[in-house]
Short mmCIF file of C-alpha atoms and ligand atoms in Angstrom, two decimals:
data_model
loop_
_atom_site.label_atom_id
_atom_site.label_comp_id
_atom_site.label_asym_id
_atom_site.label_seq_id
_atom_site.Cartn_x
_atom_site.Cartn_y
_atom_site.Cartn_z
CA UNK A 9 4.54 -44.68 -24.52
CA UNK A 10 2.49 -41.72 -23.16
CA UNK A 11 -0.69 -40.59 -24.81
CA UNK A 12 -3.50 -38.63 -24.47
CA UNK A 13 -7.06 -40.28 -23.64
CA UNK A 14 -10.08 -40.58 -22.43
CA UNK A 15 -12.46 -43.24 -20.86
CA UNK A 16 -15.85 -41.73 -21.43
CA UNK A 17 -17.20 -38.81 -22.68
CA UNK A 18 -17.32 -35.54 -21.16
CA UNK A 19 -15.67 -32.13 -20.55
CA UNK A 20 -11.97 -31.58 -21.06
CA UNK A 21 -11.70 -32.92 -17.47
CA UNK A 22 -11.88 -36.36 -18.74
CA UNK A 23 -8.76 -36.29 -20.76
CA UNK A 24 -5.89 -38.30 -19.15
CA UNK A 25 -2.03 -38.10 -20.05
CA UNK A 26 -0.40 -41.08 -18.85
CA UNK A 27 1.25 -44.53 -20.30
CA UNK A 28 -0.38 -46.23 -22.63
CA UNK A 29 -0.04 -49.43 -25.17
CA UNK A 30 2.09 -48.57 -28.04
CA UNK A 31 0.04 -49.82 -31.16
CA UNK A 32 0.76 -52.14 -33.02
CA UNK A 33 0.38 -51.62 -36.95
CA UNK A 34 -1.91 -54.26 -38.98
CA UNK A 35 -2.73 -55.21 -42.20
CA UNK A 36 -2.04 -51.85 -44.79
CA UNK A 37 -1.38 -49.67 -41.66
CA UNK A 38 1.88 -47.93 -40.06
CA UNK A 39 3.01 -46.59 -37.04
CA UNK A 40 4.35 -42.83 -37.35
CA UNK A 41 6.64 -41.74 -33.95
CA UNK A 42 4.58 -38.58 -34.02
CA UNK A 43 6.23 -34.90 -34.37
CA UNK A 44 2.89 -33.66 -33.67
CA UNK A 45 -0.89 -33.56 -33.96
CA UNK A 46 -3.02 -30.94 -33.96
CA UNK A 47 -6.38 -29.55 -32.27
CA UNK A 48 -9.37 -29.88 -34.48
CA UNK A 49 -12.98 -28.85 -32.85
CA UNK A 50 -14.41 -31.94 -33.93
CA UNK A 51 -11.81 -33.27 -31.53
CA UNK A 52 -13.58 -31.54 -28.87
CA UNK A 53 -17.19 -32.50 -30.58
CA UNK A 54 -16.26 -36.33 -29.77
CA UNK A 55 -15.12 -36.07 -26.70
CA UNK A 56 -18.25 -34.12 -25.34
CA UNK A 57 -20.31 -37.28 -26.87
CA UNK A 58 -21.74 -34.91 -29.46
CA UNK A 59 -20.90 -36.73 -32.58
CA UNK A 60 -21.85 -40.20 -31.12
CA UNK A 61 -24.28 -41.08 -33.35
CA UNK A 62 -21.76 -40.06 -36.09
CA UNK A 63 -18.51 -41.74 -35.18
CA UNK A 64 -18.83 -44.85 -33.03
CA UNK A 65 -15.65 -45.06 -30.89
CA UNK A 66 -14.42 -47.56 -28.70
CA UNK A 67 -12.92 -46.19 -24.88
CA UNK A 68 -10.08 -45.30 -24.01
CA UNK A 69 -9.96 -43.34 -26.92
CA UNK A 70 -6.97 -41.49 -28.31
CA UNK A 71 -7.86 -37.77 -29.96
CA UNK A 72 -5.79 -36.64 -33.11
CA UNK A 73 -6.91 -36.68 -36.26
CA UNK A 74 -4.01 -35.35 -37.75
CA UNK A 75 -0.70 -36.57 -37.61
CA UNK A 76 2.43 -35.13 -38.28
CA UNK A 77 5.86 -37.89 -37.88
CA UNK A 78 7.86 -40.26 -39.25
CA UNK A 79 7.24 -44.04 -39.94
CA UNK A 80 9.13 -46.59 -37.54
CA UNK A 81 7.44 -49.38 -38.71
CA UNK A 82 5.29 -51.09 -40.98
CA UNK A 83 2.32 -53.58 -41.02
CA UNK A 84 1.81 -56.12 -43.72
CA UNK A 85 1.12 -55.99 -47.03
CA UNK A 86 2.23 -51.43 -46.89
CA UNK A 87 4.08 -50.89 -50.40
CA UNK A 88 5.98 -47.57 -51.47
CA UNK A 89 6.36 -46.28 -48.21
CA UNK A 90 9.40 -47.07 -45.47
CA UNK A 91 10.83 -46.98 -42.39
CA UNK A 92 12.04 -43.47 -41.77
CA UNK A 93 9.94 -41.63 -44.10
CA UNK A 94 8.61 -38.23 -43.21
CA UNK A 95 4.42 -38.10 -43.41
CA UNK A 96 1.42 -36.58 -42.54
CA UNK A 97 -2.31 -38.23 -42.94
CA UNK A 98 -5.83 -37.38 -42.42
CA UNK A 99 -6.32 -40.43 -39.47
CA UNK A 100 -10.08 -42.20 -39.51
CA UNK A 101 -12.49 -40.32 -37.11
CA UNK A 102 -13.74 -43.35 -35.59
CA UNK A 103 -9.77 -45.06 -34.53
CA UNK A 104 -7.65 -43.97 -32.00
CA UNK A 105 -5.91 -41.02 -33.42
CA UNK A 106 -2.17 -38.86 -32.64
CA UNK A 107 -2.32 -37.61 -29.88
CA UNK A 108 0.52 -39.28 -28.50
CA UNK A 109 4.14 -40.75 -28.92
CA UNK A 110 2.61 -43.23 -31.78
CA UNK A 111 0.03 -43.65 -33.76
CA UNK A 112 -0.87 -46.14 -36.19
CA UNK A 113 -1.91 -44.79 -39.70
CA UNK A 114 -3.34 -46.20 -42.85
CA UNK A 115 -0.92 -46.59 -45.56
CA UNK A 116 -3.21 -45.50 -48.02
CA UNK A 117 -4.08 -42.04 -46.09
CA UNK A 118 -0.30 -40.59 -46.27
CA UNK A 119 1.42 -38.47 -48.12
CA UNK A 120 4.91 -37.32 -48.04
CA UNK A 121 5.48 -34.51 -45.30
CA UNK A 122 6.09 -31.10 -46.70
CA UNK A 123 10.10 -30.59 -46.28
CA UNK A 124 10.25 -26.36 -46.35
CA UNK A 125 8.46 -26.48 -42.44
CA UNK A 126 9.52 -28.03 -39.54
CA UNK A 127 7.88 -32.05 -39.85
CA UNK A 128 5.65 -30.57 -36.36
CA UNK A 129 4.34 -27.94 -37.97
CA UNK A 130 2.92 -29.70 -41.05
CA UNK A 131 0.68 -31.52 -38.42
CA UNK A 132 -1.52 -27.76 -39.25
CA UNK A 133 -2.43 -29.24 -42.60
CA UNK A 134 -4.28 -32.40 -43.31
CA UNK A 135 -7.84 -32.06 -41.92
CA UNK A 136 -8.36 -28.34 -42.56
CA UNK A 137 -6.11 -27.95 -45.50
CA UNK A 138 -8.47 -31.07 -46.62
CA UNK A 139 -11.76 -29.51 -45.83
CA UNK A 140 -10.89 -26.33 -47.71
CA UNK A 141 -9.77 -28.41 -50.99
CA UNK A 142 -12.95 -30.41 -51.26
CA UNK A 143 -15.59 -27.44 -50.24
CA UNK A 144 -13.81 -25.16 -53.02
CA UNK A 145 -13.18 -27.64 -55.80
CA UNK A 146 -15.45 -30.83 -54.75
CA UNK A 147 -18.38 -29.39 -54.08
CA UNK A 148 -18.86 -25.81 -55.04
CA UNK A 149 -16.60 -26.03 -58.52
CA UNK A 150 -15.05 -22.97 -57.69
CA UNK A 151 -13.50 -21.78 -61.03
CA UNK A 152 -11.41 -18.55 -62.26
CA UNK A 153 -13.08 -15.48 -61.89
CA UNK A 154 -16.09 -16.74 -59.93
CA UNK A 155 -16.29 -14.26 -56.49
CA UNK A 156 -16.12 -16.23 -53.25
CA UNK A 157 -17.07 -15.30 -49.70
CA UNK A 158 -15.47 -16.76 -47.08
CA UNK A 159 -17.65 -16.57 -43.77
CA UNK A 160 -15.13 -17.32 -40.67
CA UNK A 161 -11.86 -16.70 -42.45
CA UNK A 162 -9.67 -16.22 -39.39
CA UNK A 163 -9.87 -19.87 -38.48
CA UNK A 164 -7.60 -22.71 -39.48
CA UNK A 165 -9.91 -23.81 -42.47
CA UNK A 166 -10.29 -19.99 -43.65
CA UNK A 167 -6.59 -19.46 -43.92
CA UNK A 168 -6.43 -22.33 -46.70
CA UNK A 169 -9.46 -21.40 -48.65
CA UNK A 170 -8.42 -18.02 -49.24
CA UNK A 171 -5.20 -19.14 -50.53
CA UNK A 172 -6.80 -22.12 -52.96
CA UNK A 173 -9.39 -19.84 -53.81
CA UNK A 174 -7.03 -16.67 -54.72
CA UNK A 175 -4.55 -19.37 -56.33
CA UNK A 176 -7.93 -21.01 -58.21
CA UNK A 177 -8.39 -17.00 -60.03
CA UNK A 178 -11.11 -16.02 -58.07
CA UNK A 179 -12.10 -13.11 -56.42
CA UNK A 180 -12.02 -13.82 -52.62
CA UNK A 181 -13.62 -11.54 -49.86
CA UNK A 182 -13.47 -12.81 -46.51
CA UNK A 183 -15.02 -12.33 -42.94
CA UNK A 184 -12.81 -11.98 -40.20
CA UNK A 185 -12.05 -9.10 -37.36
CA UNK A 186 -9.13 -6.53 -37.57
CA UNK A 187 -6.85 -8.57 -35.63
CA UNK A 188 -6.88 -11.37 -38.73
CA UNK A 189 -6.88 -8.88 -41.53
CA UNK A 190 -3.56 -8.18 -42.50
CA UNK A 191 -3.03 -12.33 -42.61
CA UNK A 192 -5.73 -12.62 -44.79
CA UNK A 193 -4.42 -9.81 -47.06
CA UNK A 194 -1.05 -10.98 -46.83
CA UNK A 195 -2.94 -14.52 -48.03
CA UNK A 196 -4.56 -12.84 -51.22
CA UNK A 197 -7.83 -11.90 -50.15
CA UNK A 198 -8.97 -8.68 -52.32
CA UNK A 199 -11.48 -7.75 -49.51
CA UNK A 200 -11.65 -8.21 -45.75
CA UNK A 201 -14.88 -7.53 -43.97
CA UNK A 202 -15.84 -7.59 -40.24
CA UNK A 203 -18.10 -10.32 -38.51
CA UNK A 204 -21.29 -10.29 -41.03
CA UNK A 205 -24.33 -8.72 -39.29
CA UNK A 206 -26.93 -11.34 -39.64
CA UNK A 207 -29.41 -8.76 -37.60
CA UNK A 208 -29.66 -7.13 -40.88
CA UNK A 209 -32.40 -8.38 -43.38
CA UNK A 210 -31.10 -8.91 -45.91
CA UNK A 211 -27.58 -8.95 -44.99
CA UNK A 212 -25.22 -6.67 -46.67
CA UNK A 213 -21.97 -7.86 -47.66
CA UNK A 214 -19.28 -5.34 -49.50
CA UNK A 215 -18.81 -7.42 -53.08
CA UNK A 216 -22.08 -9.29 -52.95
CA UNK A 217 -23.04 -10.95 -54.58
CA UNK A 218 -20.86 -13.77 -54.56
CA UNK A 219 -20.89 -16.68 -57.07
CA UNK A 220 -19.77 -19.13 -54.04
CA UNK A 221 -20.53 -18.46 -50.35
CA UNK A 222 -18.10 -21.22 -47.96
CA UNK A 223 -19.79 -20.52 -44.60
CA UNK A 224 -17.20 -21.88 -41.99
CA UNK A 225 -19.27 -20.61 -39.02
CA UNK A 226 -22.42 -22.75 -36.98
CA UNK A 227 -24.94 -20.13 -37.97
CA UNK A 228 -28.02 -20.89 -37.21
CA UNK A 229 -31.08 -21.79 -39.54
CA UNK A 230 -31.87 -17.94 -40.08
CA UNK A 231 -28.41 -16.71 -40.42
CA UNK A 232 -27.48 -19.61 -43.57
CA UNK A 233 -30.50 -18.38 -44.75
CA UNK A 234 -29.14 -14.41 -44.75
CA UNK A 235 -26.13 -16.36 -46.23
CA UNK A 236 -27.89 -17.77 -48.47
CA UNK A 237 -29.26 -14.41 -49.85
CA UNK A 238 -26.12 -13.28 -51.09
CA UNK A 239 -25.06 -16.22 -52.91
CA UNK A 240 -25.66 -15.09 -56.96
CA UNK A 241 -28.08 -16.78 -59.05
CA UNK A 242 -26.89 -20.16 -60.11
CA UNK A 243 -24.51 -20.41 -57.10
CA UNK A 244 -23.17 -22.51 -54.31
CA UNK A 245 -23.59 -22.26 -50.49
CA UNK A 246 -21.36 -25.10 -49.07
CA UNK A 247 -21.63 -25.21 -45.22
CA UNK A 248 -18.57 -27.35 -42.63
CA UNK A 249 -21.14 -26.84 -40.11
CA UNK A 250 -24.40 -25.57 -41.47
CA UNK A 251 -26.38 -26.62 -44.62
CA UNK A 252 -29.57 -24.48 -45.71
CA UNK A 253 -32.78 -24.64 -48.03
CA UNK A 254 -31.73 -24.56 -51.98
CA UNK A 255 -33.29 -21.90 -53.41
CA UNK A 256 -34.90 -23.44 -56.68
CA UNK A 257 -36.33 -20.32 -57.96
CA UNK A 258 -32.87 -18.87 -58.21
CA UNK A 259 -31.31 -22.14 -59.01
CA UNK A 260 -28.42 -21.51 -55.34
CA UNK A 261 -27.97 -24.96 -54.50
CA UNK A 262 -26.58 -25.43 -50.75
CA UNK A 263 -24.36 -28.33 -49.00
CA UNK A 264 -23.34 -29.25 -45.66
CA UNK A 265 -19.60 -30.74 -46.60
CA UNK A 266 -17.64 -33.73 -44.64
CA UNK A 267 -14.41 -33.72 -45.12
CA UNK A 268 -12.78 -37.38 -45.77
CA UNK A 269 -9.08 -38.43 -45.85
CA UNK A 270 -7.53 -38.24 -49.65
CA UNK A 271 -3.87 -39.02 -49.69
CA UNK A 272 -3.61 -37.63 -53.22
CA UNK A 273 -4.98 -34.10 -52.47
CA UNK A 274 -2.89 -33.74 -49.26
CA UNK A 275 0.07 -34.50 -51.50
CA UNK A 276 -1.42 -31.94 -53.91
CA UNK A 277 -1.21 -29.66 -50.91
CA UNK A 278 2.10 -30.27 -49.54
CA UNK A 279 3.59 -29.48 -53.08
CA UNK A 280 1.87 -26.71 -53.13
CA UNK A 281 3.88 -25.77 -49.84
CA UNK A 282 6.54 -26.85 -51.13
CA UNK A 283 6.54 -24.71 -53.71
CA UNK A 284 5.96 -21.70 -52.19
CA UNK A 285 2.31 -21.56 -53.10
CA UNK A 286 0.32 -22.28 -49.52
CA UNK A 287 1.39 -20.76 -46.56
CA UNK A 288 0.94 -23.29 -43.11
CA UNK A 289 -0.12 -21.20 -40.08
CA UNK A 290 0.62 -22.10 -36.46
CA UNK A 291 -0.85 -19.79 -34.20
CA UNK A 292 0.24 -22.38 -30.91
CA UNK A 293 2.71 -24.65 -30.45
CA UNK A 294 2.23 -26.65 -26.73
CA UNK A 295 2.71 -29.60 -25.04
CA UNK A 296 0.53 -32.87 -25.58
CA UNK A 297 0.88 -32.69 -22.25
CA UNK A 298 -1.31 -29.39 -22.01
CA UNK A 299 -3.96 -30.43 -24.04
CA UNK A 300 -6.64 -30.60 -21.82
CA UNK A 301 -6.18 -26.91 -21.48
CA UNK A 302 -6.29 -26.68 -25.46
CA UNK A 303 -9.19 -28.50 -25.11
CA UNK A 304 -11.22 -26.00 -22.30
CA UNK A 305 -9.91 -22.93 -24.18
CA UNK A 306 -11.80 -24.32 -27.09
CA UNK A 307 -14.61 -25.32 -25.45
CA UNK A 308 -14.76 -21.83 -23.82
CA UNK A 309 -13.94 -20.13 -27.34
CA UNK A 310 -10.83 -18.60 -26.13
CA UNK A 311 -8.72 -20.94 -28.96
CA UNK A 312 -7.74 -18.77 -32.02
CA UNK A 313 -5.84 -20.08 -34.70
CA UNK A 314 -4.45 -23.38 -35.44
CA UNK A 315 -2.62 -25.14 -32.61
CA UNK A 316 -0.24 -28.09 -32.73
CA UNK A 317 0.35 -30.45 -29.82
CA UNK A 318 4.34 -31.86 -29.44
CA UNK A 319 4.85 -35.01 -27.99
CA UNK A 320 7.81 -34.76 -25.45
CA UNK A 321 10.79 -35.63 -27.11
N1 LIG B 30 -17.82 -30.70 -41.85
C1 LIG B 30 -16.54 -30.96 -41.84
O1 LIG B 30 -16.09 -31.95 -42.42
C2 LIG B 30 -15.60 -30.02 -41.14
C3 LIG B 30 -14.24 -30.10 -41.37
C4 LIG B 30 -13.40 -29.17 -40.75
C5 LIG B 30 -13.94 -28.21 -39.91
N2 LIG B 30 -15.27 -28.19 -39.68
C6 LIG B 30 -15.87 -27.15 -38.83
O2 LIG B 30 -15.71 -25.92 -39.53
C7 LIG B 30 -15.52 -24.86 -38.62
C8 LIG B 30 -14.22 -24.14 -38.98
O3 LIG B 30 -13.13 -25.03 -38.72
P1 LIG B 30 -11.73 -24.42 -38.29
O4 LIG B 30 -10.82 -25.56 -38.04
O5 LIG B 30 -11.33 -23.36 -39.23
O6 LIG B 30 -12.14 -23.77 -36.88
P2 LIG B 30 -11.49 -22.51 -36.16
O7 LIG B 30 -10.02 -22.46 -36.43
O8 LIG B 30 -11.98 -22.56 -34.76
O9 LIG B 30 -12.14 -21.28 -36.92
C9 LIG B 30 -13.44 -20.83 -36.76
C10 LIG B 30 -13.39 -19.32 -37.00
O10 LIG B 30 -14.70 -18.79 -37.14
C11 LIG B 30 -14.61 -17.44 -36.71
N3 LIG B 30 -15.95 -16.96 -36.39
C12 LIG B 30 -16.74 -17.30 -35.36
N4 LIG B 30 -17.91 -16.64 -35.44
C13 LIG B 30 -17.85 -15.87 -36.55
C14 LIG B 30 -18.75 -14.95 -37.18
N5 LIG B 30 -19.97 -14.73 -36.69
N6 LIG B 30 -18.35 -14.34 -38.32
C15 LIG B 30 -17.13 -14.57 -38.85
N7 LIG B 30 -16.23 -15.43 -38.30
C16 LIG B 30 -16.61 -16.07 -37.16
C17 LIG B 30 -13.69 -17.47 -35.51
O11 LIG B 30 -13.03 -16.23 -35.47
P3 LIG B 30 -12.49 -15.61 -34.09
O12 LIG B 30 -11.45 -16.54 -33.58
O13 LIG B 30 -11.99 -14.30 -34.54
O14 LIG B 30 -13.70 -15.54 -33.20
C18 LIG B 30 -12.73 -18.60 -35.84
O15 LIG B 30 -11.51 -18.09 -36.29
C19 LIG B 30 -15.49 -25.49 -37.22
O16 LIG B 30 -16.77 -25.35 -36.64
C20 LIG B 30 -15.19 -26.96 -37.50
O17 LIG B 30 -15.72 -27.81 -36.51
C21 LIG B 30 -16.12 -29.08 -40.26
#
């Protein structure tokens, strides 16, 4: 099979697309012929060797960490699911992931793929559909009526947690420049404001304060902290990439989130897509064989939106 890889880490220069093992699936896992994966930046964030001390994985490594296909075999002891079904999955951070013709996949991080998108597109979901389920409702309790600021809205997390959080009853204003607004409207937001200008002191943010702040962007100590300012008193600053100083006085506590694989809320979120009720965004559909070049742009912060990667056929 081909598949995408690399040997060590590095730029976007060491990724390789050539032939490679097909997997074999083991005790409780499956192989999935993959429709697609999709580009995460913590794809990226292993490959450069940032997240070493994090995830420890062994070379050649395969990217992915979502996957998008349908099951052509299965490993011992994998009940309720069979050949032929249509999943997606959340893969482990620390195996070889999807980012090739097939990828092996543990039974117990699948759920059925959505069947009102195309099975490539739904590849867009798992990791950042998962991320904005457990910062809104894990961690932060977001309930009815609470207001919610969503810092970084534009991205492939922010597109979800609008939804959930306009879905969940509360009152959602989110960051993002003109060219995302009208998605974000069209999502349920009540409010869309431009990039926040952490220059100010204190920041200033139209509907502050907010009840829960979901910062999606790597601000730095000071800015979190401006973030931090116009979360309410009692409230909730969960971070993806930054966490912050609680503030006791006014009783905001703060949390860096990591998102983990749960079968149960990705099938909670494919019904929900199902249904009409959560919108999947592609922004890019390319290649795997391109990916290095989904890679760079990312590295070079010239990748907008989500982006699948399709296997050739
Ligand atoms: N901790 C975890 O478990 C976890 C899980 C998932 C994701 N993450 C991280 O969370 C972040 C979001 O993930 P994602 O998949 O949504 O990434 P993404 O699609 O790249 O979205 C990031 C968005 O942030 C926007 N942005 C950048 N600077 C901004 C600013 N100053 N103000 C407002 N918006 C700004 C960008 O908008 P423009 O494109 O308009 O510049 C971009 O759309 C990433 O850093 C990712 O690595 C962490």
């Amino acid at each position: 099979m081909k598949a995408l890889y690399y040997r060590q880490y590095g730029g976007s220069d060491v990724l390789e697309y050539a032939e490679a093992p097909k997997p074999e699936p083991g005790r409780g896992q499956v192989l999935v012929r993959v429709a697609a994966t999709s580009f995460n930046p913590v794809d990226a964030g292993i490959r450069g060797g940032y997240l070493a001390g994090v995830y420890s994985i062994a070379f050649p490594h395969v990217p992915g960490v979502d996957v998008a296909g349908t099951i052509t075999e299965l490993g011992a002891d994998v009940q309720g699911w069979h050949v032929g079904d249509a999943v997606v999955a959340m893969l482990p951070l620390d195996a070889d992931g999807a980012a090739a013709d097939y990828a092996l996949a543990p039974a117990e991080s699948l759920a059925v793929a959505p069947q009102s998108v195309p099975l490539a597109d739904a590849a867009a979901l798992p990791t950042v559909g998962l991320t904005a389920w457990q910062s809104l409702f894990e961690v932060a309790e977001l309930t009815a009526g609470q207001r919610i600021l969503v810092n970084g809205a534009s991205g492939a997390v922010g597109g979800y947690a609008v939804q959930l959080a306009k879905e969940a009853g509360a009152v959602v204003t989110a960051t993002a420049t003109s060219r995302d607004a009208g998605r974000l409207y069209g999502y349920g937001a009540d409010r869309v404001v431009d990039y926040v200008d952490y220059a100010q002191s204190p920041i200033e943010v139209a509907g502050a304060p907010f009840d829960v702040v979901l910062n999606l962007v790597s601000t730095t100590p000071e800015q979190t902290e401006a973030l931090i300012s116009v979360v309410a008193d009692g409230g909730f600053h969960v971070g993806t990439m930054a966490s912050g100083p609680d503030d006791p006085g006014r009783q905001v506590r703060t949390q860096r989130m990591f998102v983990r694989s749960d079968a149960e809320q990705l099938a909670e979120l494919v019904s929900r897509v199902d249904a009409g009720r959560l919108r999947i965004d592609v922004a890019d559909r390319r290649p795997l064989a391109e990916a290095a070049d989904v890679h760079d742009a990312s590295d070079g912060g010239r990748l907008h939106g989500k982006t699948i990667l399709v296997p050739a056929e």
